[in-house]
Amino acid sequence: MKWTNAIRSGLKIPMSTIEYFGIEAIIGGGLCWAVFLLILLIDILL
């Protein structure tokens, strides 16, 4: 909690914005990896 407060005060960015973009990045990255691995798996099996 101390680190997030330091980052927030240092960057002057609302925590909700950081959390929003962080969640979006995680979801986006996860979907990209899921599709990539699925294609790779199908390619190996076929």
C-alpha positions as a Markdown table, in Angstrom:
| # | Residue | x | y | z |
|---|---|---|---|---|
| 1 | Met | 0.0 | 0.0 | 0.0 |
| 2 | Lys | 2.9 | 2.3 | 0.8 |
| 3 | Trp | 4.4 | 1.7 | -2.7 |
| 4 | Thr | 1.1 | 2.5 | -4.6 |
| 5 | Asn | 0.8 | 5.8 | -2.6 |
| 6 | Ala | 4.4 | 6.7 | -3.4 |
| 7 | Ile | 3.8 | 6.0 | -7.1 |
| 8 | Arg | 0.5 | 7.8 | -7.2 |
| 9 | Ser | 1.9 | 10.9 | -5.5 |
| 10 | Gly | 5.0 | 10.8 | -7.7 |
| 11 | Leu | 3.2 | 10.5 | -11.0 |
| 12 | Lys | 0.2 | 12.6 | -10.0 |
| 13 | Ile | -2.1 | 10.0 | -11.7 |
| 14 | Pro | -5.3 | 8.8 | -10.1 |
| 15 | Met | -5.0 | 5.2 | -8.9 |
| 16 | Ser | -8.2 | 4.2 | -10.8 |
| 17 | Thr | -6.6 | 5.2 | -14.1 |
| 18 | Ile | -3.5 | 3.0 | -13.4 |
| 19 | Glu | -5.7 | 0.1 | -12.3 |
| 20 | Tyr | -7.9 | 0.5 | -15.4 |
| 21 | Phe | -5.0 | 0.5 | -17.8 |
| 22 | Gly | -3.3 | -2.3 | -15.9 |
| 23 | Ile | -6.4 | -4.5 | -16.1 |
| 24 | Glu | -6.8 | -3.7 | -19.8 |
| 25 | Ala | -3.2 | -4.6 | -20.4 |
| 26 | Ile | -3.5 | -7.9 | -18.5 |
| 27 | Ile | -6.8 | -8.9 | -20.3 |
| 28 | Gly | -5.4 | -7.8 | -23.7 |
| 29 | Gly | -2.1 | -9.7 | -23.2 |
| 30 | Gly | -3.9 | -12.8 | -21.9 |
| 31 | Leu | -6.2 | -12.9 | -24.9 |
| 32 | Cys | -3.3 | -12.5 | -27.3 |
| 33 | Trp | -1.3 | -15.3 | -25.6 |
| 34 | Ala | -4.4 | -17.5 | -25.5 |
| 35 | Val | -5.0 | -17.1 | -29.3 |
| 36 | Phe | -1.3 | -17.6 | -30.1 |
| 37 | Leu | -1.1 | -20.8 | -28.0 |
| 38 | Leu | -4.3 | -22.1 | -29.4 |
| 39 | Ile | -3.0 | -21.6 | -33.0 |
| 40 | Leu | 0.3 | -23.2 | -32.0 |
| 41 | Leu | -1.5 | -26.2 | -30.4 |
| 42 | Ile | -3.7 | -26.7 | -33.5 |
| 43 | Asp | -0.6 | -26.5 | -35.7 |
| 44 | Ile | 1.2 | -29.1 | -33.7 |
| 45 | Leu | -1.8 | -31.5 | -33.5 |
| 46 | Leu | -2.6 | -31.2 | -37.2 |
